[in-house]
PDB file of C-alpha atoms in Angstrom:
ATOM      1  CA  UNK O1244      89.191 106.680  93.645  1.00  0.00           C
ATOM      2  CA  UNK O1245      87.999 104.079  96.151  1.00  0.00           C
ATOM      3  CA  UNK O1246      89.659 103.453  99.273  1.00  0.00           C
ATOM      4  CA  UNK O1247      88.447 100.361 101.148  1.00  0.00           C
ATOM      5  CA  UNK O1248      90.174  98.669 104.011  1.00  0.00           C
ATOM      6  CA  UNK O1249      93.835 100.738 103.600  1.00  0.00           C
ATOM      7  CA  UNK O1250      93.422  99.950 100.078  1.00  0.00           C
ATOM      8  CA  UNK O1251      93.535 101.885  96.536  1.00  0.00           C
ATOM      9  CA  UNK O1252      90.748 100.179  93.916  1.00  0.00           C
ATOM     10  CA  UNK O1253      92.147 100.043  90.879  1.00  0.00           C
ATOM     11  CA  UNK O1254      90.210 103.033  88.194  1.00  0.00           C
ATOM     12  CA  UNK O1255      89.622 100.824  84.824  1.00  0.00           C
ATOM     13  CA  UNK O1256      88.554  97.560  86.124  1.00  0.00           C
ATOM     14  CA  UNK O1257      85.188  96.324  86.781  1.00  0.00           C
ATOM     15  CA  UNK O1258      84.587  96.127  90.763  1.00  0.00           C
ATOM     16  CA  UNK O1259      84.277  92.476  90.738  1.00  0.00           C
ATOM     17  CA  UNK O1260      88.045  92.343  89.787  1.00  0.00           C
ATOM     18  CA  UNK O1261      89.026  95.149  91.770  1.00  0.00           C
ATOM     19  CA  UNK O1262      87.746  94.273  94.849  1.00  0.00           C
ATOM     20  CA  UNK O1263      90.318  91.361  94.503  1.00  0.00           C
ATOM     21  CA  UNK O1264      93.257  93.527  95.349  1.00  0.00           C
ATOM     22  CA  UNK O1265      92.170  93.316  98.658  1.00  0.00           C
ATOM     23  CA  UNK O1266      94.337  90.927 100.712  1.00  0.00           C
ATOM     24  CA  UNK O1267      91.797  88.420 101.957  1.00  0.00           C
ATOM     25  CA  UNK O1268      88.942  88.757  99.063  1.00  0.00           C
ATOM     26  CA  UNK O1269      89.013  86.421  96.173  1.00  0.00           C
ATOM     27  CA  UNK O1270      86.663  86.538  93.315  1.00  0.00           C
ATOM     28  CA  UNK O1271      83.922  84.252  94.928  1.00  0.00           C
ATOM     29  CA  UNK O1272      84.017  86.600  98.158  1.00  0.00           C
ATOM     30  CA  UNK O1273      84.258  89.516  96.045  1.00  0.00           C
ATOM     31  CA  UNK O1274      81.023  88.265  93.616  1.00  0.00           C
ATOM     32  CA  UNK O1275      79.282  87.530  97.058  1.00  0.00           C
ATOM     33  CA  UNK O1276      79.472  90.948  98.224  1.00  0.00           C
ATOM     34  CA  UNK O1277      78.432  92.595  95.486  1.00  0.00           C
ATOM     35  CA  UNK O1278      75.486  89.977  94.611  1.00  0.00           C
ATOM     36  CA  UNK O1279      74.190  90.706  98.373  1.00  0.00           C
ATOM     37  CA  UNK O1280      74.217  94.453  97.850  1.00  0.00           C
ATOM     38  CA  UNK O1281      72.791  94.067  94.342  1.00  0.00           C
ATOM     39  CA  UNK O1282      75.719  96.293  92.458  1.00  0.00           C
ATOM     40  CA  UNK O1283      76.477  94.566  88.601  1.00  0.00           C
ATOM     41  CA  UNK O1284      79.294  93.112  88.497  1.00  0.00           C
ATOM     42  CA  UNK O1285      80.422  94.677  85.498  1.00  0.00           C
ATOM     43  CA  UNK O1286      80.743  98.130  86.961  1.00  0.00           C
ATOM     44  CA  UNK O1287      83.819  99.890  86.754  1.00  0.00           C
ATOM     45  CA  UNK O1288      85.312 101.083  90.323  1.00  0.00           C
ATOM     46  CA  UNK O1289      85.481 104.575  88.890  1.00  0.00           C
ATOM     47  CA  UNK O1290      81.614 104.815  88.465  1.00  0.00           C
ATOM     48  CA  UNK O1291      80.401 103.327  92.415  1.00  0.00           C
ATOM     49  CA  UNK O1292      78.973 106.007  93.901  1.00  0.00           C
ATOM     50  CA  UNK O1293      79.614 106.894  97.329  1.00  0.00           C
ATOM     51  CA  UNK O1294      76.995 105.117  99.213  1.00  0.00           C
ATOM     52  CA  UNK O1295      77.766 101.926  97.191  1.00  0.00           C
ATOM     53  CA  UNK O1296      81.399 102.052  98.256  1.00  0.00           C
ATOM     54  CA  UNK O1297      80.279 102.544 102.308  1.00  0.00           C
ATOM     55  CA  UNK O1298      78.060  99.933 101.929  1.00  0.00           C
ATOM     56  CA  UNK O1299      80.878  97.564 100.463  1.00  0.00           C
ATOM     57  CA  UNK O1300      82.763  98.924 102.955  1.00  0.00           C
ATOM     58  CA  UNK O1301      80.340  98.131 105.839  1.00  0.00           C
ATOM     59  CA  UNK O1302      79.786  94.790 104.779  1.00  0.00           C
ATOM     60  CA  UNK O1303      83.854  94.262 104.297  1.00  0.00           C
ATOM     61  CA  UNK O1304      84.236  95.678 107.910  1.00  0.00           C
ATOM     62  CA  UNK O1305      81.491  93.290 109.429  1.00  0.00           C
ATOM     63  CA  UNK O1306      81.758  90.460 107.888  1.00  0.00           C
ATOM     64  CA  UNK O1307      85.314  89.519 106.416  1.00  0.00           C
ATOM     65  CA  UNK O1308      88.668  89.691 107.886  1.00  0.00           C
ATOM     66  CA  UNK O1309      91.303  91.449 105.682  1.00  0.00           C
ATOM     67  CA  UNK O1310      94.371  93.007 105.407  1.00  0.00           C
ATOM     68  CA  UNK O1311      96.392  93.775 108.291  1.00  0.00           C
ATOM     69  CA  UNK O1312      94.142  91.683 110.577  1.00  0.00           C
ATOM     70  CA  UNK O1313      94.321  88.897 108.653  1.00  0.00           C
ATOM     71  CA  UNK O1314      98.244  88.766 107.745  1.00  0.00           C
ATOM     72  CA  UNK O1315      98.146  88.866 111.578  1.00  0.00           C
ATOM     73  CA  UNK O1316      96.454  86.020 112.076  1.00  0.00           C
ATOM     74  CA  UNK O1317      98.578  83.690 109.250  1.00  0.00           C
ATOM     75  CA  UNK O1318     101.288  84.786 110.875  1.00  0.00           C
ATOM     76  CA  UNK O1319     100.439  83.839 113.970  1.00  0.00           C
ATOM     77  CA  UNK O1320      99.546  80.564 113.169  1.00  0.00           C
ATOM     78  CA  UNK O1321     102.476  79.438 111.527  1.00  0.00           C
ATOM     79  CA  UNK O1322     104.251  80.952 114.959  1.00  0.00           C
ATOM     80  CA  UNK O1323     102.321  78.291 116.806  1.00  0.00           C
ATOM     81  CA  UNK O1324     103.076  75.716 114.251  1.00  0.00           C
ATOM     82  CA  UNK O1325     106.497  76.528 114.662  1.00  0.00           C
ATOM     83  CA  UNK O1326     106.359  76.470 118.806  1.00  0.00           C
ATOM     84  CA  UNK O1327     104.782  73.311 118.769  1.00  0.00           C
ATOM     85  CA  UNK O1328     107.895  71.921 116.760  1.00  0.00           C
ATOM     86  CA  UNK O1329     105.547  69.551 114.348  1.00  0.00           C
ATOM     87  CA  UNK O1330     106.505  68.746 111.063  1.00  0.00           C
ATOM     88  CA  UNK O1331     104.811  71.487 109.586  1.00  0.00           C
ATOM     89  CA  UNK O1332     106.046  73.998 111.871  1.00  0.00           C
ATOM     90  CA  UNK O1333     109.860  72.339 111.197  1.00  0.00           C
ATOM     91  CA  UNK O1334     109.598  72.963 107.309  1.00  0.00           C
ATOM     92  CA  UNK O1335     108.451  76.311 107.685  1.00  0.00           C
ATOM     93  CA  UNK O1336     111.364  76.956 110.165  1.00  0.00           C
ATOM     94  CA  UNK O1337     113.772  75.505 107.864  1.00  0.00           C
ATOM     95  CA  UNK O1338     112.522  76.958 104.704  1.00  0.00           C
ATOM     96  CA  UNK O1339     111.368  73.735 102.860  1.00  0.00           C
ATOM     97  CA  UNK O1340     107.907  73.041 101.450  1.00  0.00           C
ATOM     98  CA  UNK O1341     105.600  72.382 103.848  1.00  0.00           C
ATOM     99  CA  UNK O1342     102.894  70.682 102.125  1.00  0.00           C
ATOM    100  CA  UNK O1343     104.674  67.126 100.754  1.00  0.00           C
ATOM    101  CA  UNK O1344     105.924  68.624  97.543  1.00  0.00           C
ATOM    102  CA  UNK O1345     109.067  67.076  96.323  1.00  0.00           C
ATOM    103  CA  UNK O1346     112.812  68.288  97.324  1.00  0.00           C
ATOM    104  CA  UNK O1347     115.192  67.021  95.833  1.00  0.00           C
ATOM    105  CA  UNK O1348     114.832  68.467  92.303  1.00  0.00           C
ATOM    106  CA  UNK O1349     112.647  71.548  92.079  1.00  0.00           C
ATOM    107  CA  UNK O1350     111.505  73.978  95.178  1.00  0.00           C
ATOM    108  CA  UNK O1351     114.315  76.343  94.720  1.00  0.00           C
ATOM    109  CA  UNK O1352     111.271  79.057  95.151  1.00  0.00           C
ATOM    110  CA  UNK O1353     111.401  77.981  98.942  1.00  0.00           C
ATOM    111  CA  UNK O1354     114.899  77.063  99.147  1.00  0.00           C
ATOM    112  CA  UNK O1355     116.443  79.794  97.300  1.00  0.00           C
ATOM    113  CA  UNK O1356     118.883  79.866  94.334  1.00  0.00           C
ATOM    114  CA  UNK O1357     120.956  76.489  93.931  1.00  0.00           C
ATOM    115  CA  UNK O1358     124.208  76.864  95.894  1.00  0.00           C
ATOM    116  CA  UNK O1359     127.672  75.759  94.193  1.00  0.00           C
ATOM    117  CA  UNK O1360     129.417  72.430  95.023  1.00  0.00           C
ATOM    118  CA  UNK O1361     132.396  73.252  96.480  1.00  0.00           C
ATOM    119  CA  UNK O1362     135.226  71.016  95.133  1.00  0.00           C
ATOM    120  CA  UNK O1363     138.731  70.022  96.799  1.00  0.00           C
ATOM    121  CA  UNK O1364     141.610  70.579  94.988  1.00  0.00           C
ATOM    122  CA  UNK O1365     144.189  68.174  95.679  1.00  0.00           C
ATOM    123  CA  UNK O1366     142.036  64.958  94.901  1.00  0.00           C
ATOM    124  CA  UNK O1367     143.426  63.867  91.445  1.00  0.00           C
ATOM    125  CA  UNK O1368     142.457  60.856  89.718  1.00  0.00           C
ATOM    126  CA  UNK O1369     144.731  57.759  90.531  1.00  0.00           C
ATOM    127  CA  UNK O1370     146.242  55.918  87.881  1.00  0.00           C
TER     128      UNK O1370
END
């Protein structure tokens, strides 16, 4: 099994794919790596051999920041947006989309599950 960057490859997938469950490699990163190293993309991760995989690795390590160093980094940035106290950095504080999308129908993924009306009880209808 390969282990790059803290992370289990998948067994049964071609490497293109699996180098995609690294946090911070997409398919265009992961087809770059493996275009500059001159692996086929339709390998399965089970059949790299071990100097293919420390080469990947080497080139992961040098030239791409993933993982824990990168969830670092996003994190830290929406910290400063949030410091700074701009609109950006307000929605994220308060939980709301931050990028112009709509509130108020739809972006209970952000806001959470839709919270009950609470009704009085001694208002009846006047007749």
């Amino acid at each position: 099994m390969a282990r790059i960057s803290g992370v289990d490859l998948p067994k049964k997938k071609r490497i293109e794919i699996g180098l995609t469950y690294i946090y911070g490699i997409g398919r265009s990163s992961s087809r770059r790596i493996l275009n500059q190293l001159d692996i086929n993309l339709d390998t399965d991760t089970d059949q790299l051999t071990e100097s293919q995989i420390n080469s990947i690795r080497k080139v992961i390590d040098n030239k791409y920041k993933v993982e824990g160093e990168l969830r670092t980094e996003v994190s830290m940035n929406i910290k400063r947006l949030m410091d700074l106290g701009c609109y950006r950095g307000l929605r994220h504080r308060r939980s709301l989309p931050v990028r112009g999308q709509r509130t108020s129908t739809n972006a209970r993924t952000r806001k959470g599950p839709k919270r009950a009306a609470v009704k009085k009880k001694g208002a009846a209808r006047k007749k």
